[in-house]
Amino acid sequence: MTTEQDSSNTSVEELTAVRGTDMHDLCDAAEAAILDGGGFGWLTPPPRETMESYWSGVILVPERQLFVARLDGTIAGSAQLVRTPRNNEAQSSCGTLTTFFIAPWARGYGLAPLLVQTVEDAARSNDMKVLNLDVRETQKRAIQVYEQLGFHRCGEHPHYAFIGNRWLTGYYYWKDLEVESTGINEAGRP
């Protein structure tokens, strides 16, 4: 998908192999997001080798799909779709959206909702019926995107993350992927 805003091209795609400057761009975007407080667990950027190993590992894990958002061809953000392990048949219809971020310099181009919707589409393609996620209370824009896209908050954890000598609350969300794709509401009615 490509859109135009301020003469910029935006797109989202699954990254199954690193080519050209992809690793450099991915690490730079992640570092910028971490420094802006929007990282996905890291509070300070790790050494570049650590980050490169992390991203390389993500691509190799069979239960993970890595999606990247691009602004003018440069990776500007990412999200992952995590499937349950094969031994967890009871939750095989559920997936998790994780490690979602957009670098500060790429915000305002519509990449965040596009990235989340692409992960949702991939979850549906993998026969998932529910998509779960969790997020720190400080991630205001991510929370706004999730809620605008129909995710439902189902819980809070008051000791979700310890940052700056204080506990932050975490929010848990879920979305019924069948409701949107079939037109059936949550009560089971059209």
Backbone as a printed PyTorch tensor [residue, N CA C, xyz], in Angstrom:
tensor([[[  0.8450,  -1.1760,   0.0000],
         [  0.0000,   0.0000,   0.0000],
         [  0.8870,   1.2350,   0.0000]],

        [[  0.5640,   2.1790,  -0.8400],
         [  1.3330,   3.4000,  -0.9040],
         [  0.3770,   4.5880,  -0.8850]],

        [[  0.6950,   5.5880,  -0.0910],
         [ -0.0940,   6.8100,  -0.0430],
         [  0.8320,   7.9950,  -0.2060]],

        [[  0.2650,   9.1160,  -0.5460],
         [  1.0470,  10.3390,  -0.6900],
         [  0.6490,  11.3080,   0.4130]],

        [[  1.6070,  11.8750,   1.1050],
         [  1.3730,  12.9480,   2.0520],
         [  2.6250,  13.7920,   2.0460]],

        [[  2.4670,  15.0460,   1.7620],
         [  3.6090,  15.9480,   1.6670],
         [  4.6580,  15.3960,   0.7120]],

        [[  4.2220,  14.8110,  -0.3880],
         [  5.1010,  14.2460,  -1.4210],
         [  5.9680,  13.1050,  -0.9120]],

        [[  5.5590,  12.4630,   0.1610],
         [  6.3070,  11.3340,   0.7050],
         [  5.5710,  10.0460,   0.3950]],

        [[  6.3190,   9.0020,   0.1160],
         [  5.7420,   7.6850,  -0.1240],
         [  5.8210,   6.8730,   1.1600]],

        [[  4.7090,   6.2470,   1.5110],
         [  4.6740,   5.3750,   2.6860],
         [  4.2470,   3.9920,   2.2450]],

        [[  4.7820,   2.9880,   2.9170],
         [  4.4020,   1.6120,   2.6300],
         [  4.6790,   0.7480,   3.8510]],

        [[  4.0390,  -0.4090,   3.8830],
         [  4.2700,  -1.4010,   4.9360],
         [  4.4220,  -2.7450,   4.2530]],

        [[  5.3670,  -3.5400,   4.7220],
         [  5.6140,  -4.8530,   4.1300],
         [  6.1680,  -5.8060,   5.1740]],

        [[  6.0470,  -7.0850,   4.8940],
         [  6.6980,  -8.0850,   5.7400],
         [  8.1650,  -8.1410,   5.3480]],

        [[  9.0410,  -8.1660,   6.3340],
         [ 10.4780,  -8.2590,   6.0930],
         [ 10.9160,  -9.6890,   6.4070]],

        [[ 11.2190, -10.4530,   5.3700],
         [ 11.6310, -11.8440,   5.5570],
         [ 13.1320, -12.0220,   5.3550]],

        [[ 13.7760, -11.0250,   4.7820],
         [ 15.2230, -11.0440,   4.5840],
         [ 15.7130,  -9.6080,   4.5760]],

        [[ 16.9050,  -9.4050,   5.0810],
         [ 17.4910,  -8.0690,   5.1450],
         [ 18.2930,  -7.8330,   3.8730]],

        [[ 17.9840,  -6.7110,   3.2160],
         [ 18.6710,  -6.3610,   1.9720],
         [ 19.1430,  -4.9160,   2.0340]],

        [[ 20.2060,  -4.6240,   1.3360],
         [ 20.6840,  -3.2500,   1.2370],
         [ 20.9010,  -2.6160,   2.6010]],

        [[ 20.2520,  -1.4870,   2.8090],
         [ 20.4320,  -0.7400,   4.0590],
         [ 19.3690,  -1.0860,   5.1090]],

        [[ 18.6030,  -2.1560,   4.8880],
         [ 17.5080,  -2.4880,   5.8020],
         [ 17.9470,  -2.6030,   7.2580]],

        [[ 19.0240,  -3.3200,   7.5300],
         [ 19.4470,  -3.4940,   8.9220],
         [ 19.8500,  -2.1620,   9.5370]],

        [[ 20.5950,  -1.3800,   8.7940],
         [ 21.0090,  -0.0560,   9.2850],
         [ 19.7770,   0.8020,   9.5690]],

        [[ 18.8300,   0.8350,   8.6170],
         [ 17.6180,   1.6390,   8.7760],
         [ 16.7750,   1.1640,   9.9590]],

        [[ 16.6290,  -0.1510,  10.0960],
         [ 15.8290,  -0.7100,  11.1780],
         [ 16.4330,  -0.3680,  12.5350]],

        [[ 17.7350,  -0.5130,  12.6570],
         [ 18.4140,  -0.1800,  13.9130],
         [ 18.3260,   1.3160,  14.2080]],

        [[ 18.5110,   2.1470,  13.1880],
         [ 18.4140,   3.5950,  13.3920],
         [ 17.0180,   4.0040,  13.8410]],

        [[ 15.9950,   3.4540,  13.1890],
         [ 14.6140,   3.7900,  13.5440],
         [ 14.3000,   3.3290,  14.9650]],

        [[ 14.7260,   2.1170,  15.3050],
         [ 14.4850,   1.5940,  16.6530],
         [ 15.2110,   2.4460,  17.6910]],

        [[ 16.4440,   2.8160,  17.4070],
         [ 17.2070,   3.6590,  18.3370],
         [ 16.5180,   5.0010,  18.5430]],

        [[ 16.0440,   5.6190,  17.4760],
         [ 15.3520,   6.9040,  17.5920],
         [ 14.0910,   6.7610,  18.4450]],

        [[ 13.3450,   5.6740,  18.2430],
         [ 12.1270,   5.4420,  19.0250],
         [ 12.4620,   5.2040,  20.4970]],

        [[ 13.5200,   4.4540,  20.7630],
         [ 13.9310,   4.1880,  22.1470],
         [ 14.3140,   5.4920,  22.8340]],

        [[ 15.1200,   6.3230,  22.1670],
         [ 15.5480,   7.5950,  22.7480],
         [ 14.3740,   8.5430,  22.9890]],

        [[ 13.3140,   8.3910,  22.2100],
         [ 12.1190,   9.2170,  22.3510],
         [ 11.1530,   8.6540,  23.3940]],

        [[ 11.5020,   7.5230,  24.0030],
         [ 10.6460,   6.9160,  25.0150],
         [  9.6110,   5.9720,  24.4420]],

        [[  9.7030,   5.6890,  23.1470],
         [  8.7210,   4.8280,  22.5090],
         [  9.2860,   3.4940,  22.0980]],

        [[ 10.3320,   3.0770,  22.7750],
         [ 10.9130,   1.7800,  22.4520],
         [ 10.0110,   0.6580,  22.8910]],

        [[ 10.4010,  -0.5130,  22.6380],
         [  9.5700,  -1.6810,  22.9370],
         [ 10.2410,  -2.5120,  24.0060]],

        [[ 10.5480,  -1.8760,  25.1220],
         [ 11.1620,  -2.5640,  26.2470],
         [ 12.5220,  -1.9830,  26.5980]],

        [[ 13.2850,  -1.6340,  25.5770],
         [ 14.5710,  -1.0100,  25.8680],
         [ 14.3420,   0.4140,  26.3520]],

        [[ 15.1000,   0.8130,  27.3670],
         [ 15.0320,   2.1880,  27.8630],
         [ 16.1700,   3.0280,  27.3070]],

        [[ 17.2680,   2.3570,  26.9940],
         [ 18.3990,   3.0040,  26.3220],
         [ 18.8110,   2.0810,  25.1780]],

        [[ 19.2450,   2.6490,  24.0810],
         [ 19.6240,   1.7980,  22.9520],
         [ 20.7840,   0.8730,  23.3200]],

        [[ 20.6680,  -0.3980,  22.9800],
         [ 21.7680,  -1.3250,  23.2360],
         [ 22.8730,  -1.0920,  22.2070]],

        [[ 24.0340,  -1.7140,  22.3950],
         [ 25.0700,  -1.6260,  21.3620],
         [ 24.5160,  -2.1040,  20.0160]],

        [[ 25.0280,  -1.5400,  18.9300],
         [ 24.5180,  -1.8550,  17.5930],
         [ 24.5670,  -3.3480,  17.3100]],

        [[ 25.6170,  -4.0360,  17.7490],
         [ 25.7150,  -5.4840,  17.4930],
         [ 24.5610,  -6.2360,  18.1520]],

        [[ 24.1740,  -5.8000,  19.3490],
         [ 23.0640,  -6.4290,  20.0610],
         [ 21.7640,  -6.2300,  19.3040]],

        [[ 21.5570,  -5.0060,  18.8380],
         [ 20.3290,  -4.7220,  18.1070],
         [ 20.2860,  -5.4870,  16.7800]],

        [[ 21.4070,  -5.5470,  16.0910],
         [ 21.4610,  -6.2950,  14.8320],
         [ 21.1860,  -7.7790,  15.0680]],

        [[ 21.7410,  -8.3250,  16.1400],
         [ 21.4910,  -9.7360,  16.4780],
         [ 20.0190,  -9.9570,  16.7920]],

        [[ 19.4270,  -9.0040,  17.5060],
         [ 18.0070,  -9.1090,  17.8410],
         [ 17.1680,  -9.1950,  16.5720]],

        [[ 17.3350,  -8.2290,  15.6610],
         [ 16.5170,  -8.2050,  14.4380],
         [ 16.7830,  -9.4250,  13.5600]],

        [[ 18.0250,  -9.8360,  13.4700],
         [ 18.3390, -11.0370,  12.6870],
         [ 17.6410, -12.2580,  13.2700]],

        [[ 17.5990, -12.3350,  14.5880],
         [ 16.9400, -13.4460,  15.2630],
         [ 15.4390, -13.4470,  15.0440]],

        [[ 14.8300, -12.2590,  15.0600],
         [ 13.3810, -12.1620,  14.8500],
         [ 12.9970, -12.7870,  13.5120]],

        [[ 13.7680, -12.4990,  12.4950],
         [ 13.4680, -13.0080,  11.1560],
         [ 13.5510, -14.5280,  11.1020]],

        [[ 14.3820, -15.1180,  11.9580],
         [ 14.5720, -16.5670,  11.9430],
         [ 13.5310, -17.3570,  12.7370]],

        [[ 12.8330, -16.7080,  13.6640],
         [ 11.8900, -17.4180,  14.5290],
         [ 10.6200, -17.7530,  13.7450]],

        [[ 10.2840, -19.0340,  13.6370],
         [  9.1310, -19.4410,  12.8180],
         [  7.7980, -18.8490,  13.2770]],

        [[  7.6290, -18.6240,  14.5730],
         [  6.3580, -18.1010,  15.0810],
         [  6.2420, -16.5850,  14.9890]],

        [[  7.2330, -15.9180,  14.4140],
         [  7.2080, -14.4530,  14.3370],
         [  7.2310, -13.9830,  12.8910]],

        [[  6.4630, -12.9300,  12.6380],
         [  6.5200, -12.2400,  11.3620],
         [  6.8770, -10.7890,  11.6650]],

        [[  7.8670, -10.2760,  10.9680],
         [  8.3200,  -8.9030,  11.1560],
         [  7.7790,  -8.0440,  10.0230]],

        [[  7.0880,  -6.9780,  10.3830],
         [  6.5610,  -6.0270,   9.4110],
         [  7.2550,  -4.6940,   9.6100]],

        [[  7.5900,  -4.0370,   8.5170],
         [  8.2590,  -2.7410,   8.6000],
         [  7.4450,  -1.6930,   7.8520]],

        [[  7.4830,  -0.4920,   8.3990],
         [  6.8800,   0.6670,   7.7530],
         [  8.0130,   1.4540,   7.1110]],

        [[  7.7930,   1.9120,   5.8880],
         [  8.8130,   2.6790,   5.1710],
         [  8.2840,   4.0710,   4.8230]],

        [[  9.1520,   5.0320,   4.9500],
         [  8.8980,   6.3960,   4.5080],
         [  9.9450,   6.7120,   3.4590]],

        [[  9.4970,   6.9460,   2.2500],
         [ 10.4040,   7.1840,   1.1180],
         [ 11.4590,   6.0840,   0.9940]],

        [[ 11.0460,   4.8520,   1.2350],
         [ 11.9180,   3.6930,   1.0610],
         [ 12.7670,   3.3350,   2.2720]],

        [[ 12.8280,   4.2090,   3.2670],
         [ 13.6410,   3.9800,   4.4640],
         [ 12.7740,   3.3880,   5.5680]],

        [[ 13.2410,   2.3240,   6.2070],
         [ 12.4900,   1.7230,   7.3160],
         [ 12.3700,   2.7520,   8.4380]],

        [[ 11.1070,   2.9750,   8.8530],
         [ 10.8110,   3.9980,   9.8470],
         [ 10.0920,   3.4350,  11.0710]],

        [[  9.7790,   2.1510,  11.0590],
         [  9.0820,   1.5440,  12.1850],
         [  8.8610,   0.0740,  11.9390]],

        [[  8.3660,  -0.6030,  12.9660],
         [  8.1090,  -2.0250,  12.8120],
         [  7.0660,  -2.5050,  13.8070]],

        [[  6.5870,  -3.7070,  13.5530],
         [  5.7020,  -4.4290,  14.4660],
         [  5.8780,  -5.9090,  14.1560]],

        [[  5.5770,  -6.7270,  15.1400],
         [  5.6720,  -8.1680,  14.9380],
         [  4.3410,  -8.8300,  15.2470]],

        [[  4.0640,  -9.8640,  14.4800],
         [  2.9390, -10.7470,  14.7570],
         [  3.5290, -12.0340,  15.3000]],

        [[  3.1030, -12.4030,  16.5080],
         [  3.6110, -13.6180,  17.1410],
         [  2.4750, -14.6340,  17.2120]],

        [[  2.7300, -15.8090,  16.6570],
         [  1.7860, -16.9220,  16.7240],
         [  2.1410, -17.7900,  17.9270]],

        [[  1.1460, -18.4740,  18.4690],
         [  1.4180, -19.3540,  19.6020],
         [  2.2430, -20.5520,  19.1280]],

        [[  3.0400, -21.1330,  20.0080],
         [  3.8010, -22.3280,  19.6280],
         [  2.8590, -23.4700,  19.2680]],

        [[  3.3310, -24.3960,  18.4780],
         [  2.4970, -25.5120,  17.9960],
         [  1.8990, -26.3470,  19.1200]],

        [[  2.5800, -26.4260,  20.2450],
         [  2.0650, -27.2400,  21.3490],
         [  0.9070, -26.5680,  22.0800]],

        [[  0.6410, -25.3020,  21.7990],
         [ -0.4470, -24.5840,  22.4770],
         [ -1.6720, -24.5360,  21.5670]],

        [[ -2.2940, -25.6750,  21.3710],
         [ -3.4480, -25.7750,  20.4790],
         [ -4.6350, -24.9600,  20.9880]],

        [[ -4.7810, -24.8450,  22.3060],
         [ -5.9220, -24.1320,  22.8800],
         [ -5.9350, -22.6550,  22.4980]],

        [[ -4.7730, -22.0760,  22.2610],
         [ -4.7140, -20.6550,  21.9070],
         [ -4.2310, -20.4340,  20.4720]],

        [[ -4.3490, -21.4430,  19.6380],
         [ -3.8440, -21.3360,  18.2710],
         [ -4.6100, -20.3300,  17.4180]],

        [[ -5.7780, -19.9160,  17.8620],
         [ -6.5480, -18.9220,  17.1200],
         [ -6.2480, -17.4990,  17.5800]],

        [[ -5.2740, -17.3650,  18.4930],
         [ -4.9190, -16.0540,  19.0260],
         [ -3.4990, -15.6880,  18.6160]],

        [[ -3.3030, -14.4270,  18.3050],
         [ -1.9720, -13.9210,  18.0000],
         [ -1.6820, -12.7150,  18.8610]],

        [[ -0.4190, -12.2820,  18.8440],
         [ -0.0140, -11.1240,  19.6200],
         [  0.7070, -10.1350,  18.7300]],

        [[  0.2880,  -8.8870,  18.8110],
         [  0.9920,  -7.7900,  18.1530],
         [  1.9850,  -7.2510,  19.1690]],

        [[  3.2560,  -7.1720,  18.7920],
         [  4.2780,  -6.7430,  19.7350],
         [  5.3480,  -5.9100,  19.0310]],

        [[  6.1770,  -5.2810,  19.8300],
         [  7.3180,  -4.4510,  19.3890],
         [  6.9270,  -3.4420,  18.3210]],

        [[  5.8070,  -2.7910,  18.5140],
         [  5.2900,  -1.7910,  17.5780],
         [  5.9100,  -0.4270,  17.8810]],

        [[  6.4790,   0.2060,  16.8610],
         [  6.9970,   1.5610,  17.0150],
         [  7.1020,   2.2450,  15.6590]],

        [[  7.0530,   3.5570,  15.6930],
         [  7.3520,   4.4150,  14.5490],
         [  8.3810,   5.4210,  15.0400]],

        [[  9.4660,   5.5920,  14.2910],
         [ 10.5050,   6.5610,  14.6680],
         [  9.9010,   7.9660,  14.7130]],

        [[ 10.3720,   8.8110,  15.6190],
         [  9.7990,  10.1600,  15.7530],
         [  9.8040,  10.9570,  14.4480]],

        [[ 10.8270,  10.8070,  13.6510],
         [ 10.9350,  11.5720,  12.4060],
         [  9.9490,  11.1100,  11.3300]],

        [[  9.2630,   9.9840,  11.5600],
         [  8.3270,   9.4650,  10.5630],
         [  6.8760,   9.5250,  11.0380]],

        [[  6.6360,  10.1650,  12.1470],
         [  5.2720,  10.2460,  12.6660],
         [  4.4900,  11.3230,  11.9180]],

        [[  3.1850,  11.1110,  11.8150],
         [  2.3290,  12.0720,  11.1390],
         [  2.0800,  11.7630,   9.6690]],

        [[  2.5540,  10.6140,   9.2090],
         [  2.3680,  10.2080,   7.8140],
         [  1.3620,   9.0720,   7.6620]],

        [[  0.7110,   8.6720,   8.7560],
         [ -0.2750,   7.5970,   8.6790],
         [  0.3240,   6.2020,   8.7290]],

        [[  1.5910,   6.0960,   9.0830],
         [  2.2480,   4.7860,   9.1150],
         [  1.7540,   3.9040,  10.2590]],

        [[  1.4680,   4.4980,  11.4210],
         [  1.0760,   3.6940,  12.5850],
         [ -0.1880,   2.8880,  12.3200]],

        [[ -1.2970,   3.5060,  11.9010],
         [ -2.4900,   2.6930,  11.6430],
         [ -2.2950,   1.7220,  10.4840]],

        [[ -1.5460,   2.1330,   9.4780],
         [ -1.2810,   1.2580,   8.3380],
         [ -0.5100,   0.0150,   8.7780]],

        [[  0.4620,   0.2000,   9.6580],
         [  1.2620,  -0.9150,  10.1590],
         [  0.4050,  -1.8730,  10.9940]],

        [[ -0.4030,  -1.3380,  11.8980],
         [ -1.2530,  -2.1910,  12.7350],
         [ -2.2640,  -2.9410,  11.8650]],

        [[ -2.8590,  -2.2630,  10.8870],
         [ -3.8320,  -2.9250,  10.0130],
         [ -3.1740,  -4.0250,   9.1850]],

        [[ -1.9340,  -3.8340,   8.7910],
         [ -1.2190,  -4.8730,   8.0400],
         [ -0.9830,  -6.1030,   8.9170]],

        [[ -0.6430,  -5.8850,  10.1740],
         [ -0.4720,  -7.0100,  11.1040],
         [ -1.8140,  -7.7300,  11.2900]],

        [[ -2.8970,  -6.9620,  11.4290],
         [ -4.2280,  -7.5790,  11.5450],
         [ -4.5320,  -8.4500,  10.3310]],

        [[ -4.2650,  -7.9350,   9.1420],
         [ -4.5180,  -8.7000,   7.9150],
         [ -3.7010,  -9.9840,   7.8870]],

        [[ -2.4530,  -9.8950,   8.3260],
         [ -1.6030, -11.0910,   8.3770],
         [ -2.1470, -12.0970,   9.3860]],

        [[ -2.6460, -11.6050,  10.5140],
         [ -3.2370, -12.4970,  11.5170],
         [ -4.4420, -13.2270,  10.9300]],

        [[ -5.2810, -12.5010,  10.2230],
         [ -6.4400, -13.1390,   9.5780],
         [ -5.9760, -14.1780,   8.5610]],

        [[ -4.9420, -13.8590,   7.8040],
         [ -4.4110, -14.7950,   6.8020],
         [ -3.8640, -16.0590,   7.4450]],

        [[ -3.4680, -15.9530,   8.7180],
         [ -2.9610, -17.1020,   9.4770],
         [ -4.0790, -17.7640,  10.2890]],

        [[ -5.3360, -17.4850,   9.9230],
         [ -6.5140, -18.0570,  10.5720],
         [ -6.6400, -17.7000,  12.0500]],

        [[ -6.0980, -16.5580,  12.4380],
         [ -6.2640, -16.0960,  13.8120],
         [ -7.5930, -15.3690,  13.9220]],

        [[ -8.2260, -15.5380,  15.0610],
         [ -9.5200, -14.9290,  15.2930],
         [ -9.4500, -13.7620,  16.2740]],

        [[ -8.3730, -13.7050,  17.0500],
         [ -8.1900, -12.6530,  18.0530],
         [ -6.7490, -12.1810,  18.0030]],

        [[ -6.5770, -10.8700,  18.1660],
         [ -5.2390, -10.2880,  18.2420],
         [ -5.1140,  -9.5760,  19.5790]],

        [[ -4.0820,  -9.9140,  20.3480],
         [ -3.8290,  -9.3480,  21.6700],
         [ -2.6090,  -8.4440,  21.6220]],

        [[ -2.5140,  -7.5360,  22.5910],
         [ -1.3250,  -6.6970,  22.7310],
         [ -1.3000,  -6.0940,  24.1200]],

        [[ -0.1460,  -5.5940,  24.5120],
         [ -0.0210,  -4.8560,  25.7580],
         [  0.8630,  -3.6430,  25.5060]],

        [[  0.6650,  -2.5950,  26.3160],
         [  1.3380,  -1.3260,  26.0730],
         [  1.4700,  -0.5480,  27.3850]],

        [[  2.5740,   0.2010,  27.5190],
         [  2.7620,   1.0670,  28.6950],
         [  1.8160,   2.2580,  28.6260]],

        [[  1.3830,   2.7130,  29.7800],
         [  0.4740,   3.8590,  29.8550],
         [  1.0480,   5.1180,  29.2130]],

        [[  2.3560,   5.2240,  29.1340],
         [  3.0020,   6.4110,  28.5760],
         [  2.9850,   6.4450,  27.0490]],

        [[  2.6230,   5.3530,  26.4260],
         [  2.6070,   5.2710,  24.9580],
         [  1.2640,   5.7960,  24.4360]],

        [[  1.0130,   7.0720,  24.6530],
         [ -0.2940,   7.6850,  24.3700],
         [ -0.7150,   7.5430,  22.9080]],

        [[  0.1910,   7.7930,  21.9740],
         [ -0.1840,   7.7120,  20.5560],
         [ -0.4980,   6.2770,  20.1510]],

        [[  0.2840,   5.3220,  20.6260],
         [  0.0020,   3.9180,  20.3090],
         [ -1.3600,   3.5190,  20.8580]],

        [[ -1.6680,   3.9340,  22.0730],
         [ -2.9640,   3.6320,  22.6760],
         [ -4.0880,   4.2290,  21.8270]],

        [[ -3.8900,   5.4490,  21.3800],
         [ -4.8900,   6.1020,  20.5350],
         [ -5.1040,   5.3200,  19.2380]],

        [[ -4.0260,   4.8870,  18.6090],
         [ -4.1340,   4.1050,  17.3670],
         [ -4.8930,   2.8140,  17.6300]],

        [[ -4.5130,   2.0820,  18.6810],
         [ -5.1750,   0.8180,  18.9870],
         [ -6.6760,   1.0170,  19.1950]],

        [[ -7.0280,   2.0200,  19.9760],
         [ -8.4430,   2.2420,  20.2740],
         [ -9.2090,   2.7070,  19.0410]],

        [[ -8.6030,   3.5280,  18.2100],
         [ -9.2570,   3.9690,  16.9740],
         [ -9.4850,   2.7980,  16.0180]],

        [[ -8.6260,   1.8040,  16.0850],
         [ -8.7500,   0.6430,  15.2050],
         [ -9.6120,  -0.4670,  15.8040]],

        [[-10.2530,  -0.1970,  16.9470],
         [-11.2240,  -1.1420,  17.4840],
         [-10.7070,  -2.1310,  18.5080]],

        [[ -9.5080,  -1.9120,  19.0360],
         [ -9.0180,  -2.7810,  20.1100],
         [ -9.7280,  -2.4020,  21.4080]],

        [[-10.0010,  -3.4070,  22.2450],
         [-10.7060,  -3.2150,  23.5110],
         [ -9.7360,  -3.4140,  24.6770]],

        [[ -9.7120,  -2.4330,  25.5800],
         [ -8.8890,  -2.5860,  26.7800],
         [ -9.5880,  -3.5520,  27.7170]],

        [[ -8.8450,  -4.5620,  28.1670],
         [ -9.4550,  -5.5780,  29.0210],
         [ -8.7620,  -5.7180,  30.3730]],

        [[ -7.7330,  -4.9330,  30.5900],
         [ -7.0770,  -5.0410,  31.8870],
         [ -5.9430,  -4.0580,  32.0510]],

        [[ -5.5380,  -3.9120,  33.3060],
         [ -4.4170,  -3.0430,  33.6620],
         [ -3.5260,  -3.7700,  34.6470]],

        [[ -2.2540,  -3.4600,  34.5600],
         [ -1.2760,  -4.0170,  35.5040],
         [ -0.5180,  -2.8230,  36.0920]],

        [[ -0.7100,  -2.5270,  37.3810],
         [ -0.1080,  -1.3240,  37.9760],
         [  1.4140,  -1.3770,  38.0920]],

        [[  2.0050,  -2.5500,  38.0200],
         [  3.4590,  -2.6900,  38.0900],
         [  3.9830,  -3.3380,  36.8110]],

        [[  3.5860,  -2.7970,  35.6930],
         [  3.9090,  -3.3390,  34.3690],
         [  5.3760,  -3.0930,  33.9990]],

        [[  5.8680,  -1.8840,  34.2850],
         [  7.2550,  -1.5360,  33.9380],
         [  7.8020,  -0.5710,  34.9770]],

        [[  9.0930,  -0.7130,  35.2720],
         [  9.7540,   0.1560,  36.2420],
         [ 10.6970,   1.0790,  35.4820]],

        [[ 10.3270,   2.3620,  35.4160],
         [ 11.0870,   3.3310,  34.6210],
         [ 11.2460,   4.6180,  35.4230]],

        [[ 12.4730,   5.1190,  35.4920],
         [ 12.7190,   6.3730,  36.2060],
         [ 12.3520,   6.3120,  37.6690]],

        [[ 12.6510,   5.2120,  38.3170],
         [ 12.3810,   5.0120,  39.7380],
         [ 10.9020,   5.0230,  40.1040]],

        [[ 10.0470,   4.6620,  39.1370],
         [  8.6180,   4.5400,  39.4610],
         [  7.9870,   3.4680,  38.5850]],

        [[  6.9060,   2.9160,  39.1000],
         [  6.1570,   1.9100,  38.3640],
         [  5.2050,   2.5720,  37.3870]],

        [[  5.1260,   2.0100,  36.1940],
         [  4.1550,   2.4560,  35.1960],
         [  3.1080,   1.3650,  35.0000]],

        [[  1.8930,   1.7930,  34.7530],
         [  0.8020,   0.8710,  34.4900],
         [  0.8890,   0.3830,  33.0500]],

        [[  0.5190,  -0.8560,  32.8490],
         [  0.4090,  -1.4140,  31.5130],
         [ -1.0380,  -1.7320,  31.2110]],

        [[ -1.4040,  -1.5680,  29.9460],
         [ -2.7660,  -1.8500,  29.5060],
         [ -2.7540,  -3.0530,  28.5790]],

        [[ -3.7710,  -3.8820,  28.6990],
         [ -3.9210,  -5.0690,  27.8650],
         [ -5.1190,  -4.8710,  26.9440]],

        [[ -4.9210,  -5.1830,  25.6790],
         [ -5.9530,  -4.9940,  24.6590],
         [ -6.1630,  -6.2820,  23.8760]],

        [[ -7.3480,  -6.3820,  23.2470],
         [ -7.6590,  -7.4920,  22.3570],
         [ -8.5940,  -6.9790,  21.2610]],

        [[ -8.6090,  -7.6850,  20.1490],
         [ -9.5250,  -7.3530,  19.0560],
         [-10.0200,  -8.6420,  18.4260]],

        [[-11.3320,  -8.7130,  18.2360],
         [-11.9670,  -9.8430,  17.5680],
         [-11.8230,  -9.6140,  16.0700]],

        [[-10.9830, -10.3880,  15.4090],
         [-10.7140, -10.2080,  13.9860],
         [-11.8560, -10.7020,  13.1130]],

        [[-12.6990, -11.5610,  13.6500],
         [-13.8370, -12.0650,  12.8830],
         [-14.9500, -11.0250,  12.7780]],

        [[-15.1230, -10.2150,  13.8020],
         [-16.1860,  -9.2100,  13.7990],
         [-16.0120,  -8.2840,  12.6030]],

        [[-14.8180,  -7.7690,  12.4260],
         [-14.5710,  -6.8260,  11.3430],
         [-14.6450,  -7.5080,   9.9760]],

        [[-14.1250,  -8.7230,   9.8810],
         [-14.0800,  -9.3640,   8.5710],
         [-15.4170,  -9.9770,   8.1470]],

        [[-16.3030, -10.2970,   9.1020],
         [-17.5720, -10.9270,   8.7430],
         [-18.7540,  -9.9750,   8.8920]],

        [[-18.5500,  -8.8440,   9.5650],
         [-19.6520,  -7.9350,   9.7930],
         [-20.5530,  -8.3550,  10.9400]],

        [[-20.1520,  -9.3540,  11.7150],
         [-20.9280,  -9.8190,  12.8630],
         [-20.4460,  -9.0630,  14.0890]],

        [[-21.3750,  -8.5510,  14.8740],
         [-20.9540,  -7.8030,  16.0570],
         [-20.5640,  -8.7470,  17.1900]],

        [[-20.0820,  -8.1690,  18.2930],
         [-19.5730,  -9.0020,  19.3970],
         [-20.6580,  -9.8360,  20.0640]],

        [[-21.9290,  -9.4690,  19.8960],
         [-23.0100, -10.2650,  20.4760],
         [-23.3890, -11.4230,  19.5470]],

        [[-22.7090, -11.5290,  18.4030],
         [-22.9760, -12.6160,  17.4800],
         [-24.0730, -12.3080,  16.4720]],

        [[-24.4420, -11.0070,  16.3840],
         [-25.5060, -10.6040,  15.4630],
         [-24.9270,  -9.7560,  14.3290]],

        [[-25.5150,  -9.8560,  13.1250],
         [-25.0750,  -9.0100,  12.0050],
         [-25.3770,  -7.5480,  12.2480]]])
